[in-house]
Every structure is written in C-alpha cells, then in structure tokens.
Amino acid sequence: MTDTTRFADHGVLITGAARGIGAAVAGRLAEEGARVLLTDRDGPEVERTAARLRGRGLVTEALTCDVAHRESVEAAVARAVEVFGSLDVLVNSAASCSPDTELFEDGPDEAWARDLDVTLTGAYRCCRAALPHLAATGRGAIVNIGSVNGLQDFGNQAYSAAKAGLGSLTRTLAGHAAPRGVRVNLVTPGTVRTSAWQGRDAELEAIRPLYPLGRVGEPEDIAAAVAFLASRDAAWITGTTLTVDGGLTAVHTGFRAALDHRREA
C-alpha cells in the first residue's frame, strides 16, 4: 500500500511533469502527502495534468517553466516556496531528445546544443536555484532522471551525452550538498512506455524480449524509485545511481540466447 504520509508537509517541484515519467512522479508523491508544483514548457498540458490530480483530492499546482531559461527556472522555484512555504524535493525530469542523423558528422549543432541545454544544463539551473531552499529545510533531496542511454549505446548521441553528464553532475553535487543536509541521486530508466512511444507498439514488442523481466517499463515503475530516493527511507543514500531497467544493462539476453541455442544444437 502507498504511504499517504511519507511526504506530509513536503513542498515538491517537478520539471517535465506534463506527461510521462514526470506526471507519474507528481501523482506518486502527491498520493504520499506532498504538495507538488508541476512544471513544464507545455503550459496547457501541465495544467491539465495538475487538474486531474486535484480531481483526485491531491494538492497540486501547475506552472509553465522552460528549463532552458534561468529566469523561468528561478520563477518556478520562487513559486513553489511561496505556495508551499518550503521546497523539500526537486525532481529534474525535463529532457530533450533529438533524432540522430544517418552519419554522425551530419548532426546539426543546434540539435546537440538543445539536447544538452535542456537535459543537462536545465537540471543544473534547477539545482542551482533550488539548493538554498532545499538546504534550509534540513531534509532536502534532489532526484535527477537519467537514462540507460547514459550508460551504454542505445542511439541518440546528444541526449545520451547529456544523460551521462547528468550522472556526473549528480555525483559532484552530492559531495557539495551533503554538508548542507541535501541528498542528490539519479534514477536511470530503461525503455518506459510514455507518449514518446505512442503509435510504436510494434517497436516496443520487438525490444521487449531484450528485457530479462519480460516487459518494458511503465512510468509508475520510475515514480516508485523516485519516491524512495526522495524520502527519508533513503536518508543515508546520496550520490548513487539507481538503475530501473528490468535487468537490461545487467543481463545480455542476446548473448545468453546465443549460448542456449548452441547448447541445444
């Protein structure tokens, strides 16, 4: 059962919360008692998401925020503190993922810059703005949303480089923030069934056998991991990467299948 009090009186700010993982995290933390400010560049959609959660009796607010702009980020942090009285948890879920060109050398500078600016520098902007407020509560936590793309090659070079950088930022910031009582951790999802995969059921089915646990992830799988790392249940955990990928990066299913095929032959 969900603990409806684990985040009681906690003010939470989530970026990229209009849909997918960010929206699922917002719902999970709100269900556990948090007061959540959902932010996203898509203002109308993030307001609809927050309204749906309010319809379930949860305490949520929505705000348009573009993490590519410092002023927008600082306004979002100020809004969370104003509305909730404190900021206890920051979840950086906003990301940009540009398609690869056929040849690496044909990739445009603009796509590379956009993916890094939103995915990595955007998280940096949010952490920078939120850190003094997180430190003031004595229980502050930052959870960054990474990707297995930051660990292995799954394509999307710029996005992958940004997610790998987010892992490094998590570790270095954890060292800086620990004396101030703020924990910083990273959740690294595998393939998750979000709107990015809409209309691509055949592709999801094709990659499903690569996952040792036999399925791709759901946004709620990632939300559960975020809730743990953001809570006092993880009070002695900082600077770590929690990989939530159904075993994808731990088990080479193709290699095992090839060996099994040879034995059967």
mmCIF file of N, CA and C in Angstrom, residues 16 30 32 35 39 48 53-54 71 86 92 103 114 133 140-141 145 167 176 195 197 201 206 212 220 233 261 265:
data_model
loop_
_atom_site.group_PDB
_atom_site.id
_atom_site.type_symbol
_atom_site.label_atom_id
_atom_site.label_comp_id
_atom_site.label_asym_id
_atom_site.label_seq_id
_atom_site.Cartn_x
_atom_site.Cartn_y
_atom_site.Cartn_z
ATOM 1 N N GLY A 16 9.310 18.898 -16.340
ATOM 2 C CA GLY A 16 8.883 17.908 -17.327
ATOM 3 C C GLY A 16 7.717 17.075 -16.840
ATOM 4 N N ALA A 30 2.366 13.128 -4.614
ATOM 5 C CA ALA A 30 1.151 13.756 -4.085
ATOM 6 C C ALA A 30 0.304 12.744 -3.330
ATOM 7 N N GLU A 32 1.398 10.438 -1.631
ATOM 8 C CA GLU A 32 2.080 10.191 -0.360
ATOM 9 C C GLU A 32 2.131 11.445 0.510
ATOM 10 N N ARG A 35 2.865 18.279 -1.415
ATOM 11 C CA ARG A 35 2.259 19.373 -2.166
ATOM 12 C C ARG A 35 3.181 19.622 -3.354
ATOM 13 N N THR A 39 5.731 21.489 -13.304
ATOM 14 C CA THR A 39 6.157 22.472 -14.281
ATOM 15 C C THR A 39 6.494 21.791 -15.595
ATOM 16 N N ARG A 48 -3.512 20.717 -17.266
ATOM 17 C CA ARG A 48 -4.491 19.612 -17.328
ATOM 18 C C ARG A 48 -4.063 18.453 -16.431
ATOM 19 N N LEU A 53 -4.984 15.558 -11.164
ATOM 20 C CA LEU A 53 -4.552 15.137 -9.836
ATOM 21 C C LEU A 53 -5.367 15.823 -8.746
ATOM 22 N N ARG A 54 -5.672 17.099 -8.939
ATOM 23 C CA ARG A 54 -6.529 17.794 -7.961
ATOM 24 C C ARG A 54 -7.904 17.149 -7.904
ATOM 25 N N GLU A 71 15.664 32.627 -15.867
ATOM 26 C CA GLU A 71 14.592 33.390 -15.224
ATOM 27 C C GLU A 71 13.350 32.527 -15.012
ATOM 28 N N SER A 86 7.867 25.986 1.704
ATOM 29 C CA SER A 86 9.207 25.409 1.694
ATOM 30 C C SER A 86 9.361 24.592 0.418
ATOM 31 N N ASN A 92 14.244 16.512 -11.342
ATOM 32 C CA ASN A 92 14.574 17.007 -12.676
ATOM 33 C C ASN A 92 14.245 15.942 -13.713
ATOM 34 N N LEU A 103 24.588 9.863 -40.594
ATOM 35 C CA LEU A 103 26.015 9.945 -40.326
ATOM 36 C C LEU A 103 26.255 10.916 -39.174
ATOM 37 N N ARG A 114 20.662 21.929 -28.109
ATOM 38 C CA ARG A 114 19.347 21.895 -27.471
ATOM 39 C C ARG A 114 19.242 20.728 -26.490
ATOM 40 N N HIS A 133 17.096 26.658 -0.818
ATOM 41 C CA HIS A 133 15.811 26.348 -0.191
ATOM 42 C C HIS A 133 15.780 24.905 0.314
ATOM 43 N N GLY A 140 16.313 18.209 2.541
ATOM 44 C CA GLY A 140 16.218 18.396 1.101
ATOM 45 C C GLY A 140 16.735 17.216 0.301
ATOM 46 N N ALA A 141 16.114 16.984 -0.841
ATOM 47 C CA ALA A 141 16.527 15.897 -1.725
ATOM 48 C C ALA A 141 16.326 16.312 -3.174
ATOM 49 N N ILE A 145 16.469 12.477 -13.229
ATOM 50 C CA ILE A 145 16.045 11.358 -14.069
ATOM 51 C C ILE A 145 17.054 11.197 -15.193
ATOM 52 N N GLY A 167 24.672 12.140 -14.806
ATOM 53 C CA GLY A 167 25.210 11.237 -13.790
ATOM 54 C C GLY A 167 26.395 11.847 -13.070
ATOM 55 N N HIS A 176 29.068 18.170 -2.804
ATOM 56 C CA HIS A 176 28.968 19.569 -2.371
ATOM 57 C C HIS A 176 27.803 19.770 -1.405
ATOM 58 N N SER A 195 4.463 8.779 -23.919
ATOM 59 C CA SER A 195 3.930 9.307 -25.173
ATOM 60 C C SER A 195 4.976 9.330 -26.281
ATOM 61 N N TRP A 197 6.573 6.951 -27.236
ATOM 62 C CA TRP A 197 6.417 5.676 -27.943
ATOM 63 C C TRP A 197 5.014 5.494 -28.515
ATOM 64 N N ASP A 201 3.887 0.580 -31.051
ATOM 65 C CA ASP A 201 3.714 -0.663 -30.294
ATOM 66 C C ASP A 201 4.549 -1.801 -30.864
ATOM 67 N N ALA A 206 9.100 -5.498 -30.163
ATOM 68 C CA ALA A 206 10.358 -6.038 -30.677
ATOM 69 C C ALA A 206 11.465 -5.993 -29.634
ATOM 70 N N PRO A 212 15.200 -8.833 -19.368
ATOM 71 C CA PRO A 212 15.110 -10.088 -18.629
ATOM 72 C C PRO A 212 13.806 -10.266 -17.864
ATOM 73 N N GLU A 220 5.001 4.434 -13.759
ATOM 74 C CA GLU A 220 4.843 4.187 -12.323
ATOM 75 C C GLU A 220 6.045 3.431 -11.738
ATOM 76 N N ASP A 233 13.342 7.265 3.816
ATOM 77 C CA ASP A 233 13.747 5.861 3.755
ATOM 78 C C ASP A 233 15.129 5.725 3.126
ATOM 79 N N HIS A 261 21.221 -21.503 -27.550
ATOM 80 C CA HIS A 261 20.978 -22.082 -28.872
ATOM 81 C C HIS A 261 22.081 -23.063 -29.244
ATOM 82 N N ALA A 265 21.745 -27.082 -29.889
ATOM 83 C CA ALA A 265 22.192 -27.664 -31.166
ATOM 84 C C ALA A 265 23.143 -28.835 -30.940
#
